[in-house]
Amino acid sequence: MLKRKGLWLITGMIFCLLVLAACGKKESVQPQPIDEAVDTCAQCHMAIRNNGYAAQYVTADGKSVKFDDIGCLHKYVGEHKGENIAESFVQDSGTKEWVTLKDATYVDAMNVPTPMGYGVHAFKDKAAAEKFIQEKGAGQVITYEQLQQHEWKMDKSHMMPHEGMQHGDMKHDAKQDHSGQHGESMQHEEMKGEHK
């Protein structure tokens, strides 16, 4: 009888430990896939392509905020300090796989186009980054820590083409983004419309 009570006691304790372990285990944050039909960049409002350059962060409450270029992600986060970000992700430029921002290796190659011309390319590891440099004949490897000190400059001549959209077609509230470069062209277009 005592043996049976002891067995039940041990079984009960194991069950309680398993329940506690399951409750304490946090589900890992996962990136959401890109939907080219509807996804637009939160910073520049251009269409997002599943092309190996998209980025996103996921908030603590599960909301995904997506970007067409790593530079747009960094600009947006810098301007929205209050966001409760659980995890940030970038696509591997070669494989399009999602990699956490902190775990990726980067290549700074301004003369190799990116969607918004920031020239930063992400890779899942250093070997992939070095292969990219060898193939392109340009760029230098930078770490996540170095990326935090990176000066985000946009080179409009090295932007990837956006299908069916001219850079002057961005939404009105994108005017001030990217150091006013797009704003100038938009104001020019608006003034032309007023004088017709």
PDB file of C-alpha atoms in Angstrom:
ATOM      1  CA  MET A   1       0.000   0.000   0.000  1.00  0.00           C
ATOM      2  CA  LEU A   2       2.802   2.424   0.906  1.00  0.00           C
ATOM      3  CA  LYS A   3       4.631   1.519  -2.301  1.00  0.00           C
ATOM      4  CA  ARG A   4       1.519   2.359  -4.341  1.00  0.00           C
ATOM      5  CA  LYS A   5       1.098   5.756  -2.589  1.00  0.00           C
ATOM      6  CA  GLY A   6       4.775   6.523  -3.211  1.00  0.00           C
ATOM      7  CA  LEU A   7       4.404   5.657  -6.893  1.00  0.00           C
ATOM      8  CA  TRP A   8       1.355   7.941  -7.218  1.00  0.00           C
ATOM      9  CA  LEU A   9       3.214  10.714  -5.434  1.00  0.00           C
ATOM     10  CA  ILE A  10       6.221  10.449  -7.760  1.00  0.00           C
ATOM     11  CA  THR A  11       3.964  10.273 -10.847  1.00  0.00           C
ATOM     12  CA  GLY A  12       2.051  13.350  -9.651  1.00  0.00           C
ATOM     13  CA  MET A  13       5.266  15.274  -9.046  1.00  0.00           C
ATOM     14  CA  ILE A  14       6.590  14.420 -12.520  1.00  0.00           C
ATOM     15  CA  PHE A  15       3.295  15.518 -14.088  1.00  0.00           C
ATOM     16  CA  CYS A  16       3.411  18.845 -12.205  1.00  0.00           C
ATOM     17  CA  LEU A  17       7.000  19.446 -13.298  1.00  0.00           C
ATOM     18  CA  LEU A  18       6.097  18.768 -16.930  1.00  0.00           C
ATOM     19  CA  VAL A  19       3.130  21.170 -16.751  1.00  0.00           C
ATOM     20  CA  LEU A  20       5.326  23.881 -15.182  1.00  0.00           C
ATOM     21  CA  ALA A  21       8.027  23.371 -17.807  1.00  0.00           C
ATOM     22  CA  ALA A  22       5.466  23.660 -20.608  1.00  0.00           C
ATOM     23  CA  CYS A  23       4.013  26.864 -19.134  1.00  0.00           C
ATOM     24  CA  GLY A  24       7.425  28.427 -18.673  1.00  0.00           C
ATOM     25  CA  LYS A  25       8.590  27.599 -22.192  1.00  0.00           C
ATOM     26  CA  LYS A  26       8.227  30.599 -24.489  1.00  0.00           C
ATOM     27  CA  GLU A  27       7.235  29.931 -28.068  1.00  0.00           C
ATOM     28  CA  SER A  28       9.938  31.178 -30.406  1.00  0.00           C
ATOM     29  CA  VAL A  29       9.033  34.203 -32.503  1.00  0.00           C
ATOM     30  CA  GLN A  30       8.728  33.396 -36.208  1.00  0.00           C
ATOM     31  CA  PRO A  31       8.832  35.727 -39.226  1.00  0.00           C
ATOM     32  CA  GLN A  32       5.764  35.994 -41.438  1.00  0.00           C
ATOM     33  CA  PRO A  33       6.060  35.196 -45.139  1.00  0.00           C
ATOM     34  CA  ILE A  34       6.055  38.000 -47.701  1.00  0.00           C
ATOM     35  CA  ASP A  35       2.781  38.426 -49.591  1.00  0.00           C
ATOM     36  CA  GLU A  36       3.768  40.347 -52.721  1.00  0.00           C
ATOM     37  CA  ALA A  37       0.117  41.083 -53.514  1.00  0.00           C
ATOM     38  CA  VAL A  38      -0.416  43.221 -50.400  1.00  0.00           C
ATOM     39  CA  ASP A  39       2.800  43.849 -48.450  1.00  0.00           C
ATOM     40  CA  THR A  40       4.285  47.339 -48.578  1.00  0.00           C
ATOM     41  CA  CYS A  41       7.271  48.745 -46.717  1.00  0.00           C
ATOM     42  CA  ALA A  42       6.337  50.507 -43.456  1.00  0.00           C
ATOM     43  CA  GLN A  43       9.066  53.099 -44.099  1.00  0.00           C
ATOM     44  CA  CYS A  44       9.066  53.946 -47.824  1.00  0.00           C
ATOM     45  CA  HIS A  45       5.676  52.428 -48.758  1.00  0.00           C
ATOM     46  CA  MET A  46       7.045  50.619 -51.816  1.00  0.00           C
ATOM     47  CA  ALA A  47       5.860  47.105 -52.669  1.00  0.00           C
ATOM     48  CA  ILE A  48       7.854  44.362 -50.953  1.00  0.00           C
ATOM     49  CA  ARG A  49       9.255  41.596 -53.127  1.00  0.00           C
ATOM     50  CA  ASN A  50      10.281  38.158 -51.916  1.00  0.00           C
ATOM     51  CA  ASN A  51      13.708  38.768 -53.431  1.00  0.00           C
ATOM     52  CA  GLY A  52      16.190  38.157 -50.624  1.00  0.00           C
ATOM     53  CA  TYR A  53      16.198  41.768 -49.375  1.00  0.00           C
ATOM     54  CA  ALA A  54      13.047  41.974 -47.269  1.00  0.00           C
ATOM     55  CA  ALA A  55      13.238  42.572 -43.530  1.00  0.00           C
ATOM     56  CA  GLN A  56      10.709  42.591 -40.706  1.00  0.00           C
ATOM     57  CA  TYR A  57      10.302  42.753 -36.989  1.00  0.00           C
ATOM     58  CA  VAL A  58       7.701  41.004 -34.876  1.00  0.00           C
ATOM     59  CA  THR A  59       6.353  42.725 -31.772  1.00  0.00           C
ATOM     60  CA  ALA A  60       5.712  41.043 -28.428  1.00  0.00           C
ATOM     61  CA  ASP A  61       2.007  40.846 -29.296  1.00  0.00           C
ATOM     62  CA  GLY A  62       2.738  39.086 -32.614  1.00  0.00           C
ATOM     63  CA  LYS A  63       2.376  42.000 -35.069  1.00  0.00           C
ATOM     64  CA  SER A  64       4.745  41.860 -38.055  1.00  0.00           C
ATOM     65  CA  VAL A  65       6.082  45.125 -39.512  1.00  0.00           C
ATOM     66  CA  LYS A  66       7.700  44.565 -42.917  1.00  0.00           C
ATOM     67  CA  PHE A  67      10.264  46.397 -45.023  1.00  0.00           C
ATOM     68  CA  ASP A  68      11.596  46.117 -48.573  1.00  0.00           C
ATOM     69  CA  ASP A  69      15.203  46.917 -47.586  1.00  0.00           C
ATOM     70  CA  ILE A  70      17.306  46.479 -44.434  1.00  0.00           C
ATOM     71  CA  GLY A  71      18.010  50.217 -44.546  1.00  0.00           C
ATOM     72  CA  CYS A  72      14.293  50.940 -44.273  1.00  0.00           C
ATOM     73  CA  LEU A  73      14.074  48.677 -41.199  1.00  0.00           C
ATOM     74  CA  HIS A  74      16.898  50.558 -39.482  1.00  0.00           C
ATOM     75  CA  LYS A  75      15.482  53.980 -40.378  1.00  0.00           C
ATOM     76  CA  TYR A  76      12.004  53.021 -39.137  1.00  0.00           C
ATOM     77  CA  VAL A  77      13.210  51.491 -35.853  1.00  0.00           C
ATOM     78  CA  GLY A  78      15.298  54.616 -35.213  1.00  0.00           C
ATOM     79  CA  GLU A  79      12.184  56.769 -35.624  1.00  0.00           C
ATOM     80  CA  HIS A  80       9.839  54.486 -33.618  1.00  0.00           C
ATOM     81  CA  LYS A  81      11.696  53.860 -30.372  1.00  0.00           C
ATOM     82  CA  GLY A  82       8.598  52.815 -28.413  1.00  0.00           C
ATOM     83  CA  GLU A  83       7.965  49.569 -30.316  1.00  0.00           C
ATOM     84  CA  ASN A  84       8.107  46.424 -28.173  1.00  0.00           C
ATOM     85  CA  ILE A  85      10.130  44.316 -30.634  1.00  0.00           C
ATOM     86  CA  ALA A  86      10.382  40.619 -29.820  1.00  0.00           C
ATOM     87  CA  GLU A  87      12.639  39.740 -32.780  1.00  0.00           C
ATOM     88  CA  SER A  88      13.900  41.219 -36.049  1.00  0.00           C
ATOM     89  CA  PHE A  89      14.591  39.258 -39.228  1.00  0.00           C
ATOM     90  CA  VAL A  90      16.314  39.748 -42.575  1.00  0.00           C
ATOM     91  CA  GLN A  91      16.295  37.596 -45.676  1.00  0.00           C
ATOM     92  CA  ASP A  92      19.480  35.909 -46.824  1.00  0.00           C
ATOM     93  CA  SER A  93      20.244  37.696 -50.103  1.00  0.00           C
ATOM     94  CA  GLY A  94      21.169  34.434 -51.795  1.00  0.00           C
ATOM     95  CA  THR A  95      18.651  31.911 -50.479  1.00  0.00           C
ATOM     96  CA  LYS A  96      15.769  34.190 -49.334  1.00  0.00           C
ATOM     97  CA  GLU A  97      15.732  32.305 -45.999  1.00  0.00           C
ATOM     98  CA  TRP A  98      14.794  34.319 -42.924  1.00  0.00           C
ATOM     99  CA  VAL A  99      17.648  34.893 -40.458  1.00  0.00           C
ATOM    100  CA  THR A 100      17.468  36.812 -37.188  1.00  0.00           C
ATOM    101  CA  LEU A 101      19.005  40.266 -37.503  1.00  0.00           C
ATOM    102  CA  LYS A 102      21.529  39.472 -34.745  1.00  0.00           C
ATOM    103  CA  ASP A 103      22.659  36.181 -36.292  1.00  0.00           C
ATOM    104  CA  ALA A 104      23.137  37.383 -39.875  1.00  0.00           C
ATOM    105  CA  THR A 105      26.428  38.449 -41.456  1.00  0.00           C
ATOM    106  CA  TYR A 106      26.333  41.531 -43.681  1.00  0.00           C
ATOM    107  CA  VAL A 107      28.112  42.860 -46.739  1.00  0.00           C
ATOM    108  CA  ASP A 108      28.408  46.598 -47.312  1.00  0.00           C
ATOM    109  CA  ALA A 109      28.511  46.952 -51.113  1.00  0.00           C
ATOM    110  CA  MET A 110      26.985  50.244 -52.220  1.00  0.00           C
ATOM    111  CA  ASN A 111      27.573  49.556 -55.922  1.00  0.00           C
ATOM    112  CA  VAL A 112      25.490  46.336 -55.810  1.00  0.00           C
ATOM    113  CA  PRO A 113      21.777  47.285 -56.012  1.00  0.00           C
ATOM    114  CA  THR A 114      19.303  46.763 -53.175  1.00  0.00           C
ATOM    115  CA  PRO A 115      15.597  47.741 -53.287  1.00  0.00           C
ATOM    116  CA  MET A 116      16.164  51.244 -51.884  1.00  0.00           C
ATOM    117  CA  GLY A 117      19.867  51.625 -52.683  1.00  0.00           C
ATOM    118  CA  TYR A 118      21.247  51.264 -49.145  1.00  0.00           C
ATOM    119  CA  GLY A 119      23.801  48.701 -50.348  1.00  0.00           C
ATOM    120  CA  VAL A 120      23.649  46.351 -47.348  1.00  0.00           C
ATOM    121  CA  HIS A 121      23.186  42.652 -48.122  1.00  0.00           C
ATOM    122  CA  ALA A 122      22.410  40.021 -45.445  1.00  0.00           C
ATOM    123  CA  PHE A 123      23.569  36.395 -45.293  1.00  0.00           C
ATOM    124  CA  LYS A 124      23.060  33.504 -42.909  1.00  0.00           C
ATOM    125  CA  ASP A 125      26.821  33.079 -42.356  1.00  0.00           C
ATOM    126  CA  LYS A 126      30.221  34.572 -43.107  1.00  0.00           C
ATOM    127  CA  ALA A 127      31.024  31.989 -45.800  1.00  0.00           C
ATOM    128  CA  ALA A 128      27.964  33.044 -47.850  1.00  0.00           C
ATOM    129  CA  ALA A 129      28.885  36.716 -47.378  1.00  0.00           C
ATOM    130  CA  GLU A 130      32.458  36.127 -48.565  1.00  0.00           C
ATOM    131  CA  LYS A 131      31.214  34.148 -51.584  1.00  0.00           C
ATOM    132  CA  PHE A 132      28.974  37.104 -52.520  1.00  0.00           C
ATOM    133  CA  ILE A 133      31.953  39.498 -52.322  1.00  0.00           C
ATOM    134  CA  GLN A 134      34.021  37.182 -54.491  1.00  0.00           C
ATOM    135  CA  GLU A 135      31.251  36.868 -57.101  1.00  0.00           C
ATOM    136  CA  LYS A 136      30.492  40.608 -57.211  1.00  0.00           C
ATOM    137  CA  GLY A 137      34.094  41.742 -56.875  1.00  0.00           C
ATOM    138  CA  ALA A 138      33.024  44.349 -54.326  1.00  0.00           C
ATOM    139  CA  GLY A 139      32.023  44.898 -50.718  1.00  0.00           C
ATOM    140  CA  GLN A 140      33.242  44.198 -47.238  1.00  0.00           C
ATOM    141  CA  VAL A 141      31.925  41.933 -44.490  1.00  0.00           C
ATOM    142  CA  ILE A 142      30.384  43.691 -41.497  1.00  0.00           C
ATOM    143  CA  THR A 143      29.045  42.138 -38.312  1.00  0.00           C
ATOM    144  CA  TYR A 144      25.756  42.858 -36.551  1.00  0.00           C
ATOM    145  CA  GLU A 145      27.662  45.014 -34.040  1.00  0.00           C
ATOM    146  CA  GLN A 146      29.237  47.046 -36.856  1.00  0.00           C
ATOM    147  CA  LEU A 147      25.822  47.354 -38.492  1.00  0.00           C
ATOM    148  CA  GLN A 148      24.606  49.270 -35.422  1.00  0.00           C
ATOM    149  CA  GLN A 149      27.199  51.983 -36.178  1.00  0.00           C
ATOM    150  CA  HIS A 150      26.556  51.925 -39.937  1.00  0.00           C
ATOM    151  CA  GLU A 151      25.801  55.227 -41.646  1.00  0.00           C
ATOM    152  CA  TRP A 152      22.667  54.512 -43.670  1.00  0.00           C
ATOM    153  CA  LYS A 153      23.086  56.355 -46.954  1.00  0.00           C
ATOM    154  CA  MET A 154      20.810  55.813 -49.924  1.00  0.00           C
ATOM    155  CA  ASP A 155      22.199  55.784 -53.459  1.00  0.00           C
ATOM    156  CA  LYS A 156      19.261  56.273 -55.832  1.00  0.00           C
ATOM    157  CA  SER A 157      21.373  55.122 -58.780  1.00  0.00           C
ATOM    158  CA  HIS A 158      21.681  51.687 -57.159  1.00  0.00           C
ATOM    159  CA  MET A 159      18.006  51.067 -56.377  1.00  0.00           C
ATOM    160  CA  MET A 160      16.422  47.929 -57.758  1.00  0.00           C
ATOM    161  CA  PRO A 161      13.562  48.643 -60.171  1.00  0.00           C
ATOM    162  CA  HIS A 162      10.088  48.373 -58.602  1.00  0.00           C
ATOM    163  CA  GLU A 163       7.646  46.734 -61.001  1.00  0.00           C
ATOM    164  CA  GLY A 164       4.818  48.987 -62.129  1.00  0.00           C
ATOM    165  CA  MET A 165       5.877  51.841 -59.886  1.00  0.00           C
ATOM    166  CA  GLN A 166       7.957  54.952 -60.393  1.00  0.00           C
ATOM    167  CA  HIS A 167       9.735  56.350 -57.362  1.00  0.00           C
ATOM    168  CA  GLY A 168       7.518  59.455 -57.588  1.00  0.00           C
ATOM    169  CA  ASP A 169       4.456  57.224 -57.072  1.00  0.00           C
ATOM    170  CA  MET A 170       5.009  56.620 -53.356  1.00  0.00           C
ATOM    171  CA  LYS A 171       2.300  57.535 -50.895  1.00  0.00           C
ATOM    172  CA  HIS A 172       2.090  61.150 -49.726  1.00  0.00           C
ATOM    173  CA  ASP A 173       3.279  60.364 -46.182  1.00  0.00           C
ATOM    174  CA  ALA A 174       6.547  58.919 -47.524  1.00  0.00           C
ATOM    175  CA  LYS A 175       7.629  62.451 -48.517  1.00  0.00           C
ATOM    176  CA  GLN A 176       9.971  63.033 -45.619  1.00  0.00           C
ATOM    177  CA  ASP A 177      11.505  59.565 -45.559  1.00  0.00           C
ATOM    178  CA  HIS A 178      15.054  58.894 -46.672  1.00  0.00           C
ATOM    179  CA  SER A 179      16.536  62.338 -46.020  1.00  0.00           C
ATOM    180  CA  GLY A 180      13.926  64.101 -48.150  1.00  0.00           C
ATOM    181  CA  GLN A 181      15.263  62.745 -51.448  1.00  0.00           C
ATOM    182  CA  HIS A 182      11.907  61.321 -52.494  1.00  0.00           C
ATOM    183  CA  GLY A 183      10.087  64.305 -51.027  1.00  0.00           C
ATOM    184  CA  GLU A 184      11.841  66.674 -53.442  1.00  0.00           C
ATOM    185  CA  SER A 185      10.765  64.688 -56.509  1.00  0.00           C
ATOM    186  CA  MET A 186       7.220  64.356 -55.172  1.00  0.00           C
ATOM    187  CA  GLN A 187       6.894  68.086 -54.469  1.00  0.00           C
ATOM    188  CA  HIS A 188       8.098  68.760 -58.005  1.00  0.00           C
ATOM    189  CA  GLU A 189       5.444  66.389 -59.393  1.00  0.00           C
ATOM    190  CA  GLU A 190       2.740  68.016 -57.244  1.00  0.00           C
ATOM    191  CA  MET A 191       3.735  71.519 -58.405  1.00  0.00           C
ATOM    192  CA  LYS A 192       3.594  70.398 -62.044  1.00  0.00           C
ATOM    193  CA  GLY A 193       0.049  69.116 -61.437  1.00  0.00           C
ATOM    194  CA  GLU A 194      -1.044  72.462 -59.938  1.00  0.00           C
ATOM    195  CA  HIS A 195       0.173  74.489 -62.954  1.00  0.00           C
ATOM    196  CA  LYS A 196      -1.639  72.376 -65.554  1.00  0.00           C
TER     197      LYS A 196
END
